[in-house]
Coordinates of C-alpha atoms and ligand atoms in Angstrom, one line a residue:
X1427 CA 0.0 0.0 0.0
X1428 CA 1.0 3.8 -0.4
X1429 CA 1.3 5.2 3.0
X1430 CA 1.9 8.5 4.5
X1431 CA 3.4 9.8 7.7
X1432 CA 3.4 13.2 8.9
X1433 CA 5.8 13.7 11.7
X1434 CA 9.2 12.2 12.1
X1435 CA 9.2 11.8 15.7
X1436 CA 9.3 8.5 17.6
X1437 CA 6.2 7.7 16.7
X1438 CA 6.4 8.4 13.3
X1439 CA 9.3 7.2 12.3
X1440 CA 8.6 4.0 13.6
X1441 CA 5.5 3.8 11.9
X1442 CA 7.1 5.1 9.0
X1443 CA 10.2 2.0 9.2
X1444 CA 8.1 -0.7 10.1
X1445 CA 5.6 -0.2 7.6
X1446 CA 7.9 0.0 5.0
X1447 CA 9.5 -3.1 5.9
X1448 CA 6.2 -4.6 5.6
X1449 CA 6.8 -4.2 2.0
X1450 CA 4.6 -1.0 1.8
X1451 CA 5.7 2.4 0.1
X1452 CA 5.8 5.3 2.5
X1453 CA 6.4 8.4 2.6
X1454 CA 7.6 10.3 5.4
X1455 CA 7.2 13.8 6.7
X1456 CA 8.9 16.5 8.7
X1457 CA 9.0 20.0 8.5
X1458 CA 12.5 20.1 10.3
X1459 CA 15.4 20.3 7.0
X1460 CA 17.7 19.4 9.0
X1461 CA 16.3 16.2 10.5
X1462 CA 15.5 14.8 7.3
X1463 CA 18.5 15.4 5.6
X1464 CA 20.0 13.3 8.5
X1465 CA 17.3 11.0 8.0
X1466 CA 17.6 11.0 4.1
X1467 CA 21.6 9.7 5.2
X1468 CA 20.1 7.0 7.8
X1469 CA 21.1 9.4 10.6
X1470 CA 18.8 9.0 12.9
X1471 CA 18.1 11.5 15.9
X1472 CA 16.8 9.0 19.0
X1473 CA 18.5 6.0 20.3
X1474 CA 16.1 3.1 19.3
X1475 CA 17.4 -0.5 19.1
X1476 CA 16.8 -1.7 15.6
X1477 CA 15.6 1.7 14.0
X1478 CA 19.0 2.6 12.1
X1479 CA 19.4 -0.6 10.6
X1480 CA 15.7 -0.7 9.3
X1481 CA 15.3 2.5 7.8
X1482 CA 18.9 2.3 6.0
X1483 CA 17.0 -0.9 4.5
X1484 CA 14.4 0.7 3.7
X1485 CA 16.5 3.7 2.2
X1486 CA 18.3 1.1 -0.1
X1487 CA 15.1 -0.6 -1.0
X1488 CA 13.2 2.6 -2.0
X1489 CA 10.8 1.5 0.2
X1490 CA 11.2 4.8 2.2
X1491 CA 11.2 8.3 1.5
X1492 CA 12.0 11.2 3.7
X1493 CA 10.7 14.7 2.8
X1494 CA 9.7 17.9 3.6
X1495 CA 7.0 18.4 1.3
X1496 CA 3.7 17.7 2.5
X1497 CA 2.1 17.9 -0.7
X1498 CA 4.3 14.6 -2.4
X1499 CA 3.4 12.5 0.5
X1500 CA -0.5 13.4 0.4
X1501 CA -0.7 12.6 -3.5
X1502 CA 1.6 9.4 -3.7
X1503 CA -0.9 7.7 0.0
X1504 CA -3.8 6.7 -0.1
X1505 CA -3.4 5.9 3.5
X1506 CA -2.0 9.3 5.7
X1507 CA -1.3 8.9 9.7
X1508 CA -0.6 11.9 11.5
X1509 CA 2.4 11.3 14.3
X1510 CA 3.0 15.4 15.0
X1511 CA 3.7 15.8 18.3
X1512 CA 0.7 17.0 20.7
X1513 CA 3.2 19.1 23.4
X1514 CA 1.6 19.9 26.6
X1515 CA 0.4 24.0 27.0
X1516 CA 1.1 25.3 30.6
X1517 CA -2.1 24.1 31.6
X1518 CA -1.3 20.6 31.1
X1519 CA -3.7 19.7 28.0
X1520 CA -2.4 19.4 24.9
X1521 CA -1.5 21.4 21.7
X1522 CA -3.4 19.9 18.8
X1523 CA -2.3 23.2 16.5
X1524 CA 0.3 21.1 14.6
X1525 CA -2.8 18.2 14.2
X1526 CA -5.2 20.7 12.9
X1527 CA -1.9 22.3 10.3
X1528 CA -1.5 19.1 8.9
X1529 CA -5.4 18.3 8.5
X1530 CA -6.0 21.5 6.5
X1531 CA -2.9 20.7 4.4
X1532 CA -4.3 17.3 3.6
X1533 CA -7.6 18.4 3.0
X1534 CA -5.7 21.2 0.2
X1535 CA -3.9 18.7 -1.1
X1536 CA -5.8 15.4 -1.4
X1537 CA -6.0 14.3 -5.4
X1538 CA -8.7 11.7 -4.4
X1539 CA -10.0 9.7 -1.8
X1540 CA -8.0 9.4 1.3
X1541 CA -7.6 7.7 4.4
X1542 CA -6.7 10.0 7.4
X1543 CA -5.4 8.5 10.8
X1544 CA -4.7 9.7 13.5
X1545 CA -1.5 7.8 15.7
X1546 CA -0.3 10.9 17.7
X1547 CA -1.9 10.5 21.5
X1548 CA -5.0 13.0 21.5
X1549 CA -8.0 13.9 23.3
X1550 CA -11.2 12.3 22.5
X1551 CA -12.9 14.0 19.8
X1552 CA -9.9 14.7 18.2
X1553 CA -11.1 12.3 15.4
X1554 CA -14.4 14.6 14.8
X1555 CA -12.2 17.9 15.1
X1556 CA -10.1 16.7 12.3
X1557 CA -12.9 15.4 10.2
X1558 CA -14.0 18.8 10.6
X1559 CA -11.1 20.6 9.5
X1560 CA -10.9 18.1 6.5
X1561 CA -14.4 19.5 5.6
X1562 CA -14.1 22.9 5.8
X1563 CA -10.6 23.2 3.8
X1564 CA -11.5 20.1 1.2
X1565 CA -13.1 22.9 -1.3
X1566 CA -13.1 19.9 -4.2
X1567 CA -15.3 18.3 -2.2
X1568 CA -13.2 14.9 -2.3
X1569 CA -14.4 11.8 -0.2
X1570 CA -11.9 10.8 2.6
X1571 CA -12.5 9.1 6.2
X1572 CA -10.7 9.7 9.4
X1573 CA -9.7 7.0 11.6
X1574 CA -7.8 6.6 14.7
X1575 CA -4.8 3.7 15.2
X1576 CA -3.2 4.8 18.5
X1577 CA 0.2 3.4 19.0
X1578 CA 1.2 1.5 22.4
X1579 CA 5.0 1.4 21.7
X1580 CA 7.7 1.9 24.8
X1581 CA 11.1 3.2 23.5
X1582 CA 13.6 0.9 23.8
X1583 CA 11.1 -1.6 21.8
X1584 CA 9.5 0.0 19.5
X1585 CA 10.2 -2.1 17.1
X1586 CA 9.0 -5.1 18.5
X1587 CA 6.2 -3.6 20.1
X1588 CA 4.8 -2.2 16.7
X1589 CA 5.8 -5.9 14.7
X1590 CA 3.9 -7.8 18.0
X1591 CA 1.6 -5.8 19.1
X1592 CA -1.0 -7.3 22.2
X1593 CA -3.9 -5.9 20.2
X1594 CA -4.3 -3.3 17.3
X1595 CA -6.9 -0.3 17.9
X1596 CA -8.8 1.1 15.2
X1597 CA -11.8 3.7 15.4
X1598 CA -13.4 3.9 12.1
X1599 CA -16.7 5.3 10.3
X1600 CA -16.9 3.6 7.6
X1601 CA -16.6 -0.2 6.0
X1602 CA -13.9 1.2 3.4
X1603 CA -11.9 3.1 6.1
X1604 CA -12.0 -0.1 8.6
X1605 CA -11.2 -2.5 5.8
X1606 CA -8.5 -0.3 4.4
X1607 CA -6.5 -0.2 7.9
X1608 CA -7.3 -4.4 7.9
X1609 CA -5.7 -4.9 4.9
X1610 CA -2.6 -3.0 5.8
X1611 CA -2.6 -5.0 9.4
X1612 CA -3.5 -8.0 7.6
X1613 CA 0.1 -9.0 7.8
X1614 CA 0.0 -9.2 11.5
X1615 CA -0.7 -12.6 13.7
X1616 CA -2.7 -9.9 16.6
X1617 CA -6.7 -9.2 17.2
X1618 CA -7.8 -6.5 15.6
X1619 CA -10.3 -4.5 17.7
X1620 CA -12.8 -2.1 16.0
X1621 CA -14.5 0.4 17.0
X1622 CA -16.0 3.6 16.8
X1623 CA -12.8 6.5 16.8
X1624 CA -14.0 8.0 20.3
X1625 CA -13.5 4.9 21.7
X1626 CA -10.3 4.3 19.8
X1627 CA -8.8 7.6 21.6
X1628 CA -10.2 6.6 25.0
X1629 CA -8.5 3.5 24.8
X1630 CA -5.2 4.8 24.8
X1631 CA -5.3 7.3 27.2
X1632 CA -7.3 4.7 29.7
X1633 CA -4.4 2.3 29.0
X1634 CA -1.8 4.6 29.8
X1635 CA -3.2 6.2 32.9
X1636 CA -4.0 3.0 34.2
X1637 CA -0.4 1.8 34.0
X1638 CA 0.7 5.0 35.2
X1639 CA -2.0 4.3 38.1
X1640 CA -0.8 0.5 38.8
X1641 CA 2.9 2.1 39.3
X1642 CA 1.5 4.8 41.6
X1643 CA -0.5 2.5 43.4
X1644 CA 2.7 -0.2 43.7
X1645 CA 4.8 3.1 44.7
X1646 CA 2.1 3.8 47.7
X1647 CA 2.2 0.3 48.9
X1648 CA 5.9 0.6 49.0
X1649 CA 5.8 3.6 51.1
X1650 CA 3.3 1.5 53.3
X1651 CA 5.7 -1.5 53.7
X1652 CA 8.6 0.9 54.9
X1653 CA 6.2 1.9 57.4
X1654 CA 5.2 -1.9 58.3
X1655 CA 8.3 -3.3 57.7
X1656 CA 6.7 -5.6 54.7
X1657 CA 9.4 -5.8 51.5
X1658 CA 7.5 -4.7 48.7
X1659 CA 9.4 -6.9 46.0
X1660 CA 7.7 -10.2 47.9
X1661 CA 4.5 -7.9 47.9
X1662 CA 4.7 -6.8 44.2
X1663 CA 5.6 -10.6 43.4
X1664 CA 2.3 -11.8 45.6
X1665 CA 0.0 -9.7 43.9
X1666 CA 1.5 -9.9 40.4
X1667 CA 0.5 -13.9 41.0
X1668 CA -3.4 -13.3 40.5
X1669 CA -4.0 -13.2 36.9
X1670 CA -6.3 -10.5 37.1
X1671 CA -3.9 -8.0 38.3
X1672 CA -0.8 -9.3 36.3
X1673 CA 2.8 -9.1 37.0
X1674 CA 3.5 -6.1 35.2
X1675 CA 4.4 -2.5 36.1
X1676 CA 4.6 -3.3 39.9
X1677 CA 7.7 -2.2 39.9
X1678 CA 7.9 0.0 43.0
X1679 CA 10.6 3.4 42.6
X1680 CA 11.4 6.7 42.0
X1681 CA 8.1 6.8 39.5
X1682 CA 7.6 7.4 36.0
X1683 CA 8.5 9.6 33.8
X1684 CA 9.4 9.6 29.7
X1685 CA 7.2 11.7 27.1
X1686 CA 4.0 9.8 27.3
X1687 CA 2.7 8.9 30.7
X1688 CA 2.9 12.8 32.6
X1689 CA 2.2 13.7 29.8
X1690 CA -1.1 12.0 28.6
X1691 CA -2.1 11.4 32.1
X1692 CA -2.1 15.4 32.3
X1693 CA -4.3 15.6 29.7
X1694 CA -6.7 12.8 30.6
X1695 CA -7.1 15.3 34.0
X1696 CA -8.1 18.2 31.8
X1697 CA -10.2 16.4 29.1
X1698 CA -12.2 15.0 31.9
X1699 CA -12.5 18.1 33.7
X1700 CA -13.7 19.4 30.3
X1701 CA -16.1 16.4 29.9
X1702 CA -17.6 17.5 33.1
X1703 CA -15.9 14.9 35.3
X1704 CA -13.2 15.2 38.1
X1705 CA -11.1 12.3 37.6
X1706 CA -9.7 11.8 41.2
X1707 CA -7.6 9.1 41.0
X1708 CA -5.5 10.0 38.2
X1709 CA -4.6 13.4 40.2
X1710 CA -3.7 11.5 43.7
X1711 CA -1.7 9.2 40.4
X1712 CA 0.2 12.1 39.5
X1713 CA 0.4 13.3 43.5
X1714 CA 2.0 10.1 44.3
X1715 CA 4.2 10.0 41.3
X1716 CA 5.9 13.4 42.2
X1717 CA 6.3 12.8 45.6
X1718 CA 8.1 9.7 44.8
X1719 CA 11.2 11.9 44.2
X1720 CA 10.9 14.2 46.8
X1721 CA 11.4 11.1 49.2
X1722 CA 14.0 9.7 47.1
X1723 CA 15.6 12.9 47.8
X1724 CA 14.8 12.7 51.6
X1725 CA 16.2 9.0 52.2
X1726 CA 19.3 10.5 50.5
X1727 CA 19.5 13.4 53.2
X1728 CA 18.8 10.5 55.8
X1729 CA 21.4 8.4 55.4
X1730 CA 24.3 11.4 54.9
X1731 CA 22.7 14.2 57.4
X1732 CA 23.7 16.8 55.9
X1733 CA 23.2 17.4 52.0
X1734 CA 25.3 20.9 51.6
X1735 CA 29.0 19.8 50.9
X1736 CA 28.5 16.0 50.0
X1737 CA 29.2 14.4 46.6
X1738 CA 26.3 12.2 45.7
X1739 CA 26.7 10.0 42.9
X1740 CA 23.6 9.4 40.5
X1741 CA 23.6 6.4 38.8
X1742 CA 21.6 6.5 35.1
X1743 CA 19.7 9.8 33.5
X1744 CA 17.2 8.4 30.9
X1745 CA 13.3 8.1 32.4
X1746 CA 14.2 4.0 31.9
X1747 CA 16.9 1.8 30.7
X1748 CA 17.3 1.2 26.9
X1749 CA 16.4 4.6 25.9
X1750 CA 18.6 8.0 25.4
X1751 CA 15.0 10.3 26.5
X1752 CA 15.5 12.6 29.6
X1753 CA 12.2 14.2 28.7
X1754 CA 10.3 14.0 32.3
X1755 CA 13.1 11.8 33.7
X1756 CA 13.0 11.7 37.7
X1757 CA 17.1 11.6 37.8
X1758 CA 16.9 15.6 36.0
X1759 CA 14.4 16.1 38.9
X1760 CA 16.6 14.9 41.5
X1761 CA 19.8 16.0 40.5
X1762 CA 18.4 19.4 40.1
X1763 CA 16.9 19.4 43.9
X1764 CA 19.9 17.4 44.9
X1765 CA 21.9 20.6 43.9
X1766 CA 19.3 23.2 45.5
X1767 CA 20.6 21.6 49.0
X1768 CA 24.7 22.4 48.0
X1769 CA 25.1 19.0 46.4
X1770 CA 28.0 18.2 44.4
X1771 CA 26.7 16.2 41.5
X1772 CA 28.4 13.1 39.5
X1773 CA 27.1 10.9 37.3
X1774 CA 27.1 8.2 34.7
X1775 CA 24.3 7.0 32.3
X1776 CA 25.2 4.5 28.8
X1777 CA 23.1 6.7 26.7
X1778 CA 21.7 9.7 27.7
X1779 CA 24.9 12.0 28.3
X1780 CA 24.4 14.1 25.2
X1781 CA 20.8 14.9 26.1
X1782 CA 21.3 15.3 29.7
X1783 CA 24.5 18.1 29.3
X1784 CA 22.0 20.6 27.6
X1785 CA 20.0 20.7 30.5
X1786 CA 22.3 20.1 33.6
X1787 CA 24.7 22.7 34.4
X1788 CA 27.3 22.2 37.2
X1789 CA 26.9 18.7 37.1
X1790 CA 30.3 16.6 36.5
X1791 CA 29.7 14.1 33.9
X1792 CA 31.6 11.1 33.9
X1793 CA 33.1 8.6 31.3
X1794 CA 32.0 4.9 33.3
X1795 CA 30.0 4.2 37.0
X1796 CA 33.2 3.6 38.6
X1797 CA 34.6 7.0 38.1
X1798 CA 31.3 8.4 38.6
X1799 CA 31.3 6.5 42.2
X1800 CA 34.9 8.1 42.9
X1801 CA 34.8 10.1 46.6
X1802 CA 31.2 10.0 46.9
X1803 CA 29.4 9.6 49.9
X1804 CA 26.3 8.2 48.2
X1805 CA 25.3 6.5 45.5
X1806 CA 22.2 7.0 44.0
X1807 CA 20.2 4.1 41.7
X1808 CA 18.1 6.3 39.1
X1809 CA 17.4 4.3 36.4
X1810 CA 18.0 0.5 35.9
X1811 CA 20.4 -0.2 33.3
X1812 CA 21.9 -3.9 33.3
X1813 CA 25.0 -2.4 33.9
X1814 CA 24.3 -1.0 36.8
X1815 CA 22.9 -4.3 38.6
X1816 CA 26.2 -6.0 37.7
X1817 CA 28.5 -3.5 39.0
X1818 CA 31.7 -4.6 41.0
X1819 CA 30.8 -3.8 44.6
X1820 CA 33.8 -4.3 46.0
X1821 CA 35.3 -2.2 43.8
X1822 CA 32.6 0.5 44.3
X1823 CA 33.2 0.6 48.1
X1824 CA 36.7 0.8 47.6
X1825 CA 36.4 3.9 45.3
X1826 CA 33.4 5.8 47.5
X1827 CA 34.1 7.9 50.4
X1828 CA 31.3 6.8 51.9
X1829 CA 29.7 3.1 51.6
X1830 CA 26.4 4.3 51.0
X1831 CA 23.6 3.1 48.2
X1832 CA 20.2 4.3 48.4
X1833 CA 18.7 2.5 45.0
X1834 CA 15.4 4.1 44.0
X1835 CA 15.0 1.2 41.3
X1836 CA 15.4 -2.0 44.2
X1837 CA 18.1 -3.2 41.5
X1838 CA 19.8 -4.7 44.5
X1839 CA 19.3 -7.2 47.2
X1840 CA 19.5 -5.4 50.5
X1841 CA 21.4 -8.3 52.1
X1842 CA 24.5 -9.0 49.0
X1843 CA 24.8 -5.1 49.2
X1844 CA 25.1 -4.8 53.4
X1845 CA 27.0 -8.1 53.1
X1846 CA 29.4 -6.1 50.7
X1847 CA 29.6 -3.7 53.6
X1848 CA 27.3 -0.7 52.6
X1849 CA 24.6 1.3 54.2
X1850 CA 21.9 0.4 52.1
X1851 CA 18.3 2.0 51.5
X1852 CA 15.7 1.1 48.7
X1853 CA 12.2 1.6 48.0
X1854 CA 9.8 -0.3 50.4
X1855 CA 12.2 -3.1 51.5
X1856 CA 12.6 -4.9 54.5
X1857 CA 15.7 -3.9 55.9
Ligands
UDX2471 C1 4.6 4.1 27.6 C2 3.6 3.0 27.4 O1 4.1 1.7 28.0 C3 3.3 2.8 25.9 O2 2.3 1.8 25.7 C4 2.9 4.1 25.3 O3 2.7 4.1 23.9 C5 3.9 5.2 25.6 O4 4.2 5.3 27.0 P1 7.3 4.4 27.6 O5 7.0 5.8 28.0 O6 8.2 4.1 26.5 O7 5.9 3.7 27.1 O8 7.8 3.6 28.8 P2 7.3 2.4 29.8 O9 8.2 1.3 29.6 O10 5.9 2.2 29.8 O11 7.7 3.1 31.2 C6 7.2 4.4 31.6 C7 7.8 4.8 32.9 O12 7.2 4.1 34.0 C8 9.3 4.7 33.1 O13 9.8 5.9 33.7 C9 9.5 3.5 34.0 O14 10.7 3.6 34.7 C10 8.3 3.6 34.9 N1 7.9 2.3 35.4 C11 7.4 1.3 34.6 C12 7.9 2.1 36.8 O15 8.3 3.0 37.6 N2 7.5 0.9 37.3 C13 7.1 -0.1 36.6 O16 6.7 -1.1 37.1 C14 7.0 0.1 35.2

């Protein structure tokens, strides 16, 4: 099929790669030169396992195309997803202006009948607003439908994630626009589910604000067990037994963070309020999730006394392991109130240094974790890379001023570390 994608950003460009190595001809869109001359060379701009490799395929086979001209992509697909970002404004819901730009581009440029969809994360009603849009700029009167396909990738696996999906999502109108998006899925050994497109969009922003809410909730319990003295790892593991809870994201910590989940859970808050209804939980969700920090922060003071003077280590800068993204990452959070109490900063992460030194000043960055753990008197578990979980503790201990760990991802067992002869403090363990 001839597919379009506006929007080279995660999203997008996976979308764009994966369809094109289903053997499709796509077309891919972004109105930043300079990222598409990269991607034009098979540079790409994220750190996504796989993602190089498949669109240099794709390059070589003609499969994929990278341009900057709307128009080119809207004449050679009959089938168009919009993946433009959909930032949060300052009052938390998001900025649909570049999803209503691209719409009345479309609708000016569409030869003939066209499939719209939307795969960006946006409100409900999104779906009618474009339709809309389509309507009022289409003077040629063309036929089209709008659909929405929401995307459930995590970075780090994309790839897989889009290839293997647990279900596919599509909100349709129309016979032609649902068997359309079948026949380009048709490829795939997952459910289809379809639906109307409101419920499409609801689906994905209930999915990700009730993970955000089962992390929140585990993150709560943790704080209780401290309290009791339960270990929230046996906990997480009891609960994550009964199949109708499931044994994912129980994972108690510093909280989430990444592009999607503050992000869309933000939103969910303010469409509801819109809708007319105060969605409680999701705001004692979000409540939770930022004081998760704060008390990663406190332990921290706990264990050294005094903050102003000390050198903590942080350990790992990206929101969660396999990913370069320090967009809403608790380790910028931390380091940055670490360093409001006189904090001398070092750290380490595999892949997010680039990203992180544009938005950490006075922070010394280091080339591996065991010159980052050099005359500190803490170190501080922020995100869980392998690397981490395997380091040389002797080693460590030897190299630290202090003998100190407080691990805000429970990548260690409280025992092998105070065996090893560290103070050691995690997230709602037994002691
Ligand atoms: C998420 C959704 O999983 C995906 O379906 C959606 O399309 C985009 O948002 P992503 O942001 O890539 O994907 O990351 P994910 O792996 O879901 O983790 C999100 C955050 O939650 C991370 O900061 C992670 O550290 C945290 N997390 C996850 C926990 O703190 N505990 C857990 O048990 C699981």
């Amino acid at each position: 099929m001839n597919v379009g994608v506006i929007g080279a950003g995660y999203v997008g460009l996976v979308t764009a790669a994966c369809f094109a190595n289903l053997g499709n001809n796509v077309v891919c869109v972004d109105i930043d030169k300079e990222k598409i001359n990269a991607l034009k060379r098979g540079v790409i701009p994220i750190y996504e396992p796989g993602l190089r490799e498949m669109v240099k395929d794709n390059l070589r086979r003609k499969k994929l195309i990278f341009t900057t001209n709307i128009s080119l992509a809207v004449k050679k697909s009959t089938v168009i997803f919009i993946a433009v970002g959909t930032p949060p404004k300052d009052n938390g819901e998001a900025d649909l202006s570049y999803v209503e730009n691209v719409a009345r581009r479309i609708a000016m440029e569409m030869p003939s009948y066209r499939l719209i969809v939307e795969k960006s994360t946006v409100p409900v009603y999104t779906g009618r607003k474009i339709e809309e849009t389509l309507k009022a700029h289409n003077k040629r009167r063309i036929q089209f439908d709008v659909a929405s396909n929401p995307e459930f990738l995590r970075e780090g696996q994309a790839i897989n994630d889009f290839m293997n999906p647990d279900r596919i999502v599509i909100g349709v109108r129309t016979k032609k626009a649902r068997e359309i998006l079948e026949k380009l899925y048709e490829k795939f050994k997952t459910s289809i589910i379809a639906t109307d497109i409101e419920s499409a969009e609801l689906i994905k922003h209930a999915s990700n604000s009730y993970l955000a809410t089962k992390i929140s909730f585990i993150n709560a319990i943790s704080n209780i067990c401290e309290k009791c003295g339960a270990d929230i790892v046996s906990v997480a593991k009891g609960m994550g037994m009964d199949k109708r809870i499931g044994a994912g994201f129980l994972n108690a910590g510093v909280g989430f963070g990444g592009f999607c989940f503050p992000k869309d859970l933000e939103a969910f808050i303010r469409i509801s309020e819109k809708l007319g209804y105060e969605f409680d939980i999701l705001r004692a969700v979000k409540k939770i999730n930022d004081q998760q920090k704060i008390l990663f922060v406190k332990k921290i003071e706990e264990a050294l006394w005094i903050l102003n003077g000390k050198t903590v280590t942080v350990l790992g800068l990206s929101f969660k392991p396999g990913t370069d993204d320090i967009r809403y990452a608790p380790a910028i959070d931390i380091i940055n109130m670490l360093k409001k109490e006189g904090v001398k900063i070092k750290t380490f992460d595999p892949k997010a240094m680039v990203k992180a030194k544009k938005v950490l000043s006075g922070v010394t960055f280091c080339n591996d974790a065991y010159s980052a753990v050099k005359n500190s008197d803490c170190l501080a578990i922020v995100t869980e890379w392998n690397e981490f979980k395997n380091l040389d503790l002797k080693r460590v201990k030897k190299l630290m001023r202090e003998p100190v760990i407080v691990d805000g991802r429970n990548i260690y067992s409280p025992d092998r570390v105070k065996k090893a002869g560290f103070k050691y403090v995690g997230m709602g363990r037994k002691l």
